[in-house]
Coordinates of C-alpha atoms and ligand atoms in Angstrom, one line a residue:
M509 CA 0.3 0.1 -0.1
P510 CA 1.8 2.9 -1.2
T511 CA 2.6 5.9 2.1
V512 CA 3.3 9.7 2.9
G513 CA 5.3 9.5 5.8
S514 CA 4.0 7.0 8.2
F515 CA 0.5 7.2 7.5
P516 CA -1.1 5.3 4.0
V517 CA -2.7 7.2 1.4
L518 CA -5.2 4.6 0.5
Q519 CA -7.7 3.8 2.8
N520 CA -9.7 1.2 2.2
K521 CA -11.5 -0.1 5.4
I522 CA -12.4 1.3 9.0
A523 CA -11.8 -1.3 11.7
G524 CA -12.3 -3.5 9.5
I525 CA -15.9 -1.8 7.7
P526 CA -15.1 -0.5 3.6
V527 CA -15.1 3.2 4.3
A528 CA -17.8 2.9 1.1
D529 CA -20.8 0.9 3.6
L530 CA -19.9 3.9 6.3
A531 CA -20.2 6.6 4.0
G532 CA -23.0 4.7 2.0
Q533 CA -24.9 3.8 5.7
F534 CA -24.6 7.0 7.0
G535 CA -23.5 9.9 4.8
T536 CA -21.0 12.3 5.2
P537 CA -19.1 13.7 6.5
T538 CA -19.1 11.3 9.6
F539 CA -17.0 11.0 12.4
V540 CA -16.4 7.0 12.9
Y541 CA -14.8 6.5 15.8
D542 CA -13.0 2.6 16.6
A543 CA -13.6 1.6 20.4
A544 CA -10.5 -1.0 19.9
K545 CA -8.2 1.4 19.8
I546 CA -9.8 3.2 23.1
A547 CA -10.1 0.7 25.3
E548 CA -5.7 0.1 24.2
R549 CA -4.8 3.7 24.8
I550 CA -6.5 3.3 28.7
A551 CA -5.2 -0.2 28.7
D552 CA -1.6 1.9 28.1
L553 CA -1.5 3.8 30.8
K554 CA -3.1 1.1 33.6
A555 CA 0.4 1.8 35.8
F556 CA -1.4 5.2 36.8
D557 CA -4.0 5.0 39.2
V558 CA -5.9 7.0 37.8
V559 CA -7.2 7.9 34.4
R560 CA -8.8 10.7 34.4
F561 CA -9.9 11.6 30.5
A562 CA -10.4 15.1 30.1
Q563 CA -13.9 14.4 27.3
K564 CA -13.1 18.1 26.0
A565 CA -11.2 16.3 23.1
N566 CA -14.9 13.8 22.6
S567 CA -17.5 13.9 24.7
N568 CA -20.5 11.9 22.8
L569 CA -21.7 10.1 25.3
A570 CA -21.0 6.7 23.5
V571 CA -17.5 7.3 23.4
L572 CA -18.2 8.3 27.0
D573 CA -19.7 5.1 27.8
C574 CA -16.5 3.1 26.1
V575 CA -13.9 4.9 28.1
R576 CA -15.8 4.2 31.5
R577 CA -17.1 0.7 31.1
H578 CA -12.6 0.3 30.9
G579 CA -12.2 1.5 34.4
A580 CA -11.2 5.6 34.2
L581 CA -12.2 8.4 35.3
V582 CA -13.9 11.4 34.0
D583 CA -12.9 15.1 34.2
A584 CA -15.4 18.3 33.4
V585 CA -15.0 21.4 32.5
S586 CA -18.6 23.1 32.2
A587 CA -22.4 22.1 33.8
G588 CA -22.7 20.6 29.6
E589 CA -19.3 18.3 30.2
I590 CA -20.6 17.3 33.5
H591 CA -24.5 16.6 32.7
R592 CA -22.8 14.4 30.1
A593 CA -20.4 12.4 32.3
I594 CA -23.9 11.9 34.5
S595 CA -26.0 10.4 31.7
A596 CA -23.3 9.0 30.6
G597 CA -23.4 6.6 34.0
Y598 CA -20.8 8.2 36.1
K599 CA -21.7 8.9 39.6
P600 CA -20.7 11.9 42.0
G601 CA -18.7 11.4 44.8
G602 CA -16.4 7.9 45.2
D603 CA -13.5 8.5 46.2
P604 CA -10.9 9.2 44.4
P605 CA -14.1 11.1 42.8
Q606 CA -15.4 9.9 39.7
I607 CA -15.9 13.0 38.1
V608 CA -14.0 15.8 38.8
Y609 CA -15.0 19.5 37.1
T610 CA -12.5 21.2 36.8
A611 CA -12.0 24.7 35.2
D612 CA -10.5 28.4 35.9
I613 CA -14.0 30.3 36.4
F614 CA -17.7 29.4 37.9
D615 CA -20.4 30.4 35.5
R616 CA -23.8 30.7 37.7
K617 CA -25.3 26.8 36.0
S618 CA -21.6 25.3 36.5
L619 CA -21.5 26.5 39.9
A620 CA -25.0 25.5 41.2
T621 CA -24.2 22.2 38.8
V622 CA -21.7 21.6 41.1
V623 CA -23.3 22.2 44.9
E624 CA -26.1 20.3 43.6
H625 CA -25.2 17.0 43.1
G626 CA -21.3 17.2 45.4
I627 CA -18.9 17.1 41.9
H628 CA -15.3 17.6 43.4
V629 CA -13.5 20.3 41.8
N630 CA -10.4 21.1 41.4
C631 CA -9.7 25.4 41.1
G632 CA -8.2 27.4 39.5
S633 CA -8.2 30.6 40.9
P634 CA -8.6 32.4 43.8
D635 CA -12.1 33.4 43.0
M636 CA -13.3 29.4 42.7
I637 CA -12.1 28.8 45.7
E638 CA -14.7 31.8 47.7
Q639 CA -17.5 31.2 45.5
L640 CA -16.9 27.5 46.4
G641 CA -16.6 27.9 49.6
E642 CA -19.1 30.6 50.4
A643 CA -21.6 28.4 48.4
A644 CA -20.5 24.6 49.4
P645 CA -18.1 24.9 53.0
G646 CA -16.7 21.9 54.4
R647 CA -15.9 20.5 50.7
E648 CA -12.6 19.1 49.7
I649 CA -11.1 20.6 46.9
T650 CA -7.4 20.3 44.8
L651 CA -6.1 23.0 43.3
R652 CA -4.8 23.8 39.6
I653 CA -1.7 25.0 40.0
N654 CA 0.5 27.3 37.0
P655 CA 3.7 26.1 38.0
G656 CA 5.3 29.6 36.7
F657 CA 6.2 28.1 32.6
G658 CA 4.3 25.6 30.2
H659 CA 4.9 24.1 26.5
G660 CA 2.3 23.2 23.8
H661 CA 2.0 21.7 20.0
S662 CA 1.3 25.9 19.6
Q663 CA 1.5 29.4 21.4
K664 CA -2.6 27.8 21.3
T665 CA -2.2 25.5 23.7
N666 CA 0.2 26.4 26.6
T667 CA -0.8 26.3 29.5
G668 CA 1.6 27.9 31.6
G669 CA 3.1 31.2 32.4
D670 CA 2.4 34.1 32.8
Q671 CA 0.7 34.6 29.2
S672 CA -1.6 31.6 30.7
K673 CA -5.0 32.2 31.8
H674 CA -5.2 29.2 33.6
G675 CA -4.0 27.3 36.8
I676 CA -3.6 28.9 40.1
W677 CA -0.4 31.5 40.1
H678 CA 2.4 29.1 42.1
E679 CA 3.4 32.2 44.2
Q680 CA -0.7 32.6 45.2
L681 CA -0.8 29.4 46.4
D682 CA 0.1 30.0 50.5
E683 CA -2.9 32.8 49.7
C684 CA -5.1 30.0 48.5
L685 CA -4.4 27.6 50.7
R686 CA -5.5 30.3 54.1
R687 CA -8.4 31.1 52.0
S688 CA -9.4 28.0 51.1
D689 CA -8.6 27.6 55.3
F690 CA -10.8 30.7 56.1
R691 CA -13.7 29.2 54.0
G692 CA -13.8 25.9 55.1
L693 CA -12.5 23.6 52.0
A694 CA -9.8 21.2 52.3
V695 CA -7.5 20.9 50.3
T696 CA -6.6 17.2 49.2
G697 CA -4.9 17.1 45.9
L698 CA -2.1 19.1 43.7
H699 CA -2.9 19.3 39.5
M700 CA -0.8 21.1 36.8
H701 CA -1.0 21.0 33.4
I702 CA 1.2 22.4 31.1
G703 CA 0.0 21.8 28.0
S704 CA -0.6 19.9 24.7
G705 CA 2.1 18.3 23.5
T706 CA 3.8 17.2 26.7
D707 CA 7.8 16.1 26.5
L708 CA 10.3 14.4 28.8
E709 CA 12.4 17.7 29.2
H710 CA 9.5 19.8 30.9
L711 CA 8.2 16.7 32.7
A712 CA 11.1 17.0 35.1
E713 CA 10.7 20.6 35.6
V714 CA 7.1 20.1 36.2
C715 CA 7.7 16.9 38.5
G716 CA 10.5 19.2 40.6
A717 CA 7.9 21.9 40.7
M718 CA 4.5 19.4 41.9
E719 CA 6.7 18.0 44.7
K720 CA 7.8 21.6 46.6
A721 CA 3.7 23.2 45.4
A722 CA 2.7 19.8 47.5
L723 CA 4.8 19.8 50.0
R724 CA 3.4 23.8 50.8
V725 CA 0.5 22.0 51.2
G726 CA 1.6 19.4 53.7
R727 CA -0.1 16.0 55.1
S728 CA -3.5 17.1 53.3
I729 CA -2.7 15.6 50.0
R730 CA -3.3 12.2 49.1
S731 CA -4.1 13.1 45.1
I732 CA -1.6 13.8 42.5
S733 CA -2.6 14.7 38.9
A734 CA 0.2 15.5 35.8
G735 CA -2.7 16.7 34.0
G736 CA -2.9 15.5 30.7
G737 CA -0.7 16.8 27.9
L738 CA 0.4 13.4 25.8
P739 CA 1.2 13.6 22.1
V740 CA 0.1 11.2 19.2
P741 CA 2.0 10.8 16.3
Y742 CA 0.1 13.4 13.2
K743 CA 3.3 13.3 11.1
Q744 CA 5.9 10.8 11.0
E745 CA 8.6 12.9 12.1
D746 CA 5.9 12.9 15.3
S747 CA 6.6 10.5 18.5
Y748 CA 4.8 8.9 21.5
V749 CA 5.9 9.6 24.5
D750 CA 8.2 7.0 26.3
L751 CA 5.4 5.9 28.6
P752 CA 7.8 4.0 30.9
Q753 CA 9.8 7.0 31.7
Y754 CA 6.6 9.4 32.2
F755 CA 5.6 7.3 34.7
R756 CA 8.6 6.4 36.4
L757 CA 9.3 10.4 36.4
W758 CA 5.7 10.9 38.1
D759 CA 6.0 7.6 39.9
E760 CA 9.0 9.3 42.0
T761 CA 7.8 12.2 42.5
R762 CA 4.8 10.9 44.0
K763 CA 7.1 8.5 46.4
R764 CA 9.3 11.2 48.4
L765 CA 6.3 12.7 49.1
E766 CA 4.2 10.0 50.7
S767 CA 7.8 8.8 52.3
A768 CA 7.5 13.2 53.0
F769 CA 3.2 12.1 54.7
G770 CA 3.6 8.5 55.6
H771 CA 1.1 7.7 54.0
K772 CA -0.5 6.9 50.2
I773 CA -1.0 9.2 47.4
H774 CA -2.8 8.8 44.1
L775 CA -1.5 9.7 40.9
E776 CA -3.5 10.7 38.8
I777 CA -3.1 11.1 35.0
E778 CA -5.5 12.9 32.3
P779 CA -5.4 12.2 28.9
G780 CA -8.0 14.0 26.2
R781 CA -6.0 13.2 22.8
Y782 CA -4.1 10.4 23.7
L783 CA -7.0 7.9 24.7
V784 CA -9.2 8.9 21.8
A785 CA -7.2 11.1 18.6
E786 CA -6.1 7.8 16.6
S787 CA -9.4 6.1 16.8
G788 CA -11.3 8.7 14.8
F789 CA -11.6 8.6 11.6
L790 CA -13.4 11.8 9.2
I791 CA -15.4 10.3 6.5
T792 CA -15.6 13.0 3.5
E793 CA -17.2 12.9 -0.4
I794 CA -14.9 14.9 -2.5
R795 CA -17.9 17.3 -4.4
A796 CA -15.3 19.3 -7.1
V797 CA -11.7 19.2 -8.5
K798 CA -10.3 21.6 -9.8
R799 CA -6.9 23.6 -11.2
M800 CA -6.5 26.8 -10.0
G801 CA -3.1 27.6 -11.7
Q802 CA -0.3 26.5 -10.3
N803 CA -3.0 24.2 -7.6
L804 CA -5.2 21.5 -7.9
F805 CA -7.8 21.0 -4.9
Y806 CA -10.0 18.3 -3.9
L807 CA -13.1 20.0 -2.1
L808 CA -14.4 18.0 0.4
D809 CA -18.2 18.4 2.2
A810 CA -16.7 19.2 5.0
G811 CA -14.9 22.1 6.2
F812 CA -13.7 23.3 10.0
N813 CA -17.1 23.4 10.5
N814 CA -16.4 19.9 11.1
L815 CA -12.8 19.6 11.7
A816 CA -11.0 23.4 12.9
R817 CA -7.5 21.5 14.0
P818 CA -5.7 23.2 10.7
V819 CA -7.2 25.9 10.3
L820 CA -7.0 26.9 14.1
Y821 CA -3.1 25.7 14.1
G822 CA -1.5 24.7 11.3
S823 CA -2.2 20.9 12.4
Y824 CA -1.6 18.2 9.8
H825 CA -4.1 15.3 9.3
P826 CA -3.1 12.7 7.5
M827 CA -5.6 11.7 4.6
A828 CA -6.5 8.8 2.0
I829 CA -8.6 8.3 -0.1
A830 CA -10.5 5.1 0.2
A831 CA -9.7 3.4 -2.9
E832 CA -8.6 -0.5 -3.2
S833 CA -5.7 -0.1 -5.7
D834 CA -3.2 2.1 -6.7
R835 CA -3.9 1.4 -10.2
D836 CA -4.2 4.7 -12.1
R837 CA -3.9 6.6 -9.4
P838 CA -1.3 7.9 -9.7
L839 CA 0.3 10.4 -6.4
Q840 CA -0.8 14.0 -7.1
E841 CA 0.6 17.2 -5.5
V842 CA -3.1 18.5 -4.0
V843 CA -4.4 21.2 -2.1
V844 CA -7.5 20.1 0.1
G845 CA -10.1 22.2 1.4
G846 CA -13.9 22.2 2.3
P847 CA -17.2 23.9 1.5
L848 CA -16.9 27.0 3.7
C849 CA -17.7 30.3 1.6
E850 CA -14.4 31.4 3.1
S851 CA -11.0 31.0 2.2
G852 CA -9.3 30.1 4.8
D853 CA -11.7 26.6 4.6
I854 CA -8.0 24.3 4.0
F855 CA -7.4 21.1 6.0
T856 CA -3.8 21.4 4.1
Q857 CA -1.9 24.2 5.7
L858 CA 0.2 25.5 7.8
E859 CA 0.8 27.8 10.9
G860 CA -0.4 31.4 9.5
G861 CA -2.3 30.3 7.2
F862 CA 0.0 29.2 4.6
V863 CA -1.6 26.6 2.2
C864 CA 1.1 23.6 1.5
K865 CA 0.4 20.7 -0.6
R866 CA -0.2 17.3 -0.1
S867 CA 0.9 14.3 -1.9
L868 CA -2.6 11.8 -2.9
P869 CA -3.0 9.6 -4.9
A870 CA -5.3 10.9 -8.4
A871 CA -9.5 11.1 -7.5
G872 CA -12.8 12.4 -8.7
V873 CA -15.8 13.7 -7.5
G874 CA -18.2 11.1 -5.8
D875 CA -14.4 9.2 -3.8
F876 CA -14.8 9.5 -0.5
L877 CA -11.2 11.2 1.6
V878 CA -10.6 10.0 4.5
I879 CA -8.8 11.9 7.2
G880 CA -7.1 10.9 9.8
I881 CA -6.4 11.3 13.8
A882 CA -9.8 13.1 14.1
G883 CA -11.1 11.7 17.3
A884 CA -9.6 14.5 19.4
Y885 CA -10.9 18.1 19.7
G886 CA -12.9 17.5 15.8
F887 CA -16.5 17.1 16.4
V888 CA -16.8 19.1 19.5
M889 CA -15.2 21.6 17.8
G890 CA -18.2 21.5 15.2
S891 CA -19.6 24.1 14.4
N892 CA -22.4 25.7 12.3
Y893 CA -21.3 27.9 10.8
N894 CA -22.7 28.3 7.3
S895 CA -25.4 26.6 8.6
K896 CA -24.1 23.6 7.8
P897 CA -25.5 20.4 10.3
L898 CA -23.0 18.8 12.9
A899 CA -21.7 15.5 10.8
A900 CA -23.4 11.9 12.1
E901 CA -21.2 10.5 14.6
V902 CA -20.3 6.3 14.2
L903 CA -18.8 4.2 17.1
I904 CA -17.9 0.6 16.0
R905 CA -18.0 -1.5 18.9
D906 CA -17.0 -5.6 18.1
G907 CA -17.1 -5.4 14.4
K908 CA -20.6 -3.4 14.7
P909 CA -20.7 0.8 13.2
H910 CA -23.7 2.2 15.8
L911 CA -25.0 5.6 14.7
V912 CA -24.5 7.4 18.4
R913 CA -25.2 10.8 16.7
A914 CA -27.7 11.6 14.3
R915 CA -26.3 13.8 11.7
Q916 CA -28.9 17.6 12.2
T917 CA -31.7 18.4 10.3
D918 CA -32.4 22.1 9.0
E919 CA -34.7 22.0 11.5
D920 CA -32.2 22.0 14.4
L921 CA -30.5 24.7 12.9
V922 CA -33.3 27.2 13.5
R923 CA -34.4 25.2 16.1
G924 CA -35.2 28.2 19.2
E925 CA -34.8 31.3 16.6
V926 CA -37.6 33.1 16.4
I927 CA -38.6 35.9 13.8
P928 CA -40.8 38.3 16.2
V929 CA -44.4 39.9 14.9
Ligands
LLP1319 N1 -6.4 18.5 31.4 C1 -6.6 20.0 31.0 C2 -7.0 20.7 32.7 C3 -6.5 20.8 30.3 O1 -6.7 21.4 30.1 C4 -6.8 20.3 29.1 C5 -6.9 20.3 27.8 C6 -6.3 18.0 28.6 C7 -6.2 18.1 29.8 C8 -6.3 17.2 27.7 O2 -4.8 17.6 26.8 P1 -4.7 16.7 25.8 O3 -4.1 15.3 27.1 O4 -5.6 16.0 25.0 O5 -3.5 17.6 25.2 N2 -7.6 22.1 20.6 C9 -6.5 22.1 20.9 C10 -6.5 21.0 22.5 C11 -6.5 22.2 23.4 C12 -6.7 21.4 25.5 C13 -7.1 22.4 25.9 N3 -6.9 21.3 26.9 C14 -6.6 21.1 19.7 O6 -6.9 20.6 18.6 O7 -5.1 20.2 19.9

């Protein structure tokens, strides 16, 4: 099978099912997720006491159910995500808590929701401590600390340092402990997520910062969370993080704290992308092939309304044409774009919006183009721009495809809108 980089540029099946059958049954564009891949990724992380899925990456109820059945707990960043977690079978409460709310603010609804359901809160600002303390004193909380530095695959996903709005600034920890005491909240854990696309070099620094902060908090600490950020290889030159080494650094930190405090500390990890990115594919149909001077364009029925990562971050996603053989399909350099009435609607672009080309097999109108590694931050970042319905989502489990979210209808597009009389 021909490949460009490490990815095949012909892909006729997803999890054993022909792409043409999936497209025929569910239409296009459709996100397809392979449940077995999600299970495999959760199992990779079994050394950690708790794998907590950052559902912002993919919060479809069927995906959450799959994650839950494979033993991972869940993080929520909004009242809506708490509602999803509960709808997928997670129970509020538990030790460690099944659902944790992690954010930098409470909007009024999320504050009411965490109070009503007794959801554990991971506070990312001093104001959250005040507001929760006032509404629900006597609770246990964890604190998300910004250690003063960060790292990410793009400036937009770096979540540490003074340009980031996330977490409690490390120098404010003592003040936040006093506020928590005053408000009757017990700080039982610390959390650090410094960015998506972590590497080991930065990790040693993060572990050092975690240890220092935990020692300042003292013996009330029962858990530390490494946050998310585990990378997945989107391109040939990308790699996975060395997981045993990643675990070892955190485990050593945890053990030093256990001996300082004389009790067990739970070690949590909070991946989003790692658990779901590779399980997901976006099936699209080529609807036009046109030449513009030097450039040949494949125009798809999916755009940045379906997958925003390329336009937002210049992210690279592997692509393949769904065909059985490369006969009569020589590779050609193409630009791949979507249907939106906006010139930035291009899947092959670099950060800054520079259009680039991709080597793909010759294809025509009616061929299916599969965009890979689309299970994380794909559907969830979709929009109705240009009044396009949100795509359908399908989960393949035990060799069977299940429609787990219907494509939006025209009625969905105008739901709630009113013309005043
Ligand atoms: N925990 C916290 C507190 C986070 O803010 C995030 C991601 C995660 C965990 C999960 O990070 P992951 O393991 O997925 O890297 N839309 C961007 C990613 C934004 C991530 C925001 N926070 C993208 O498409 O790359």
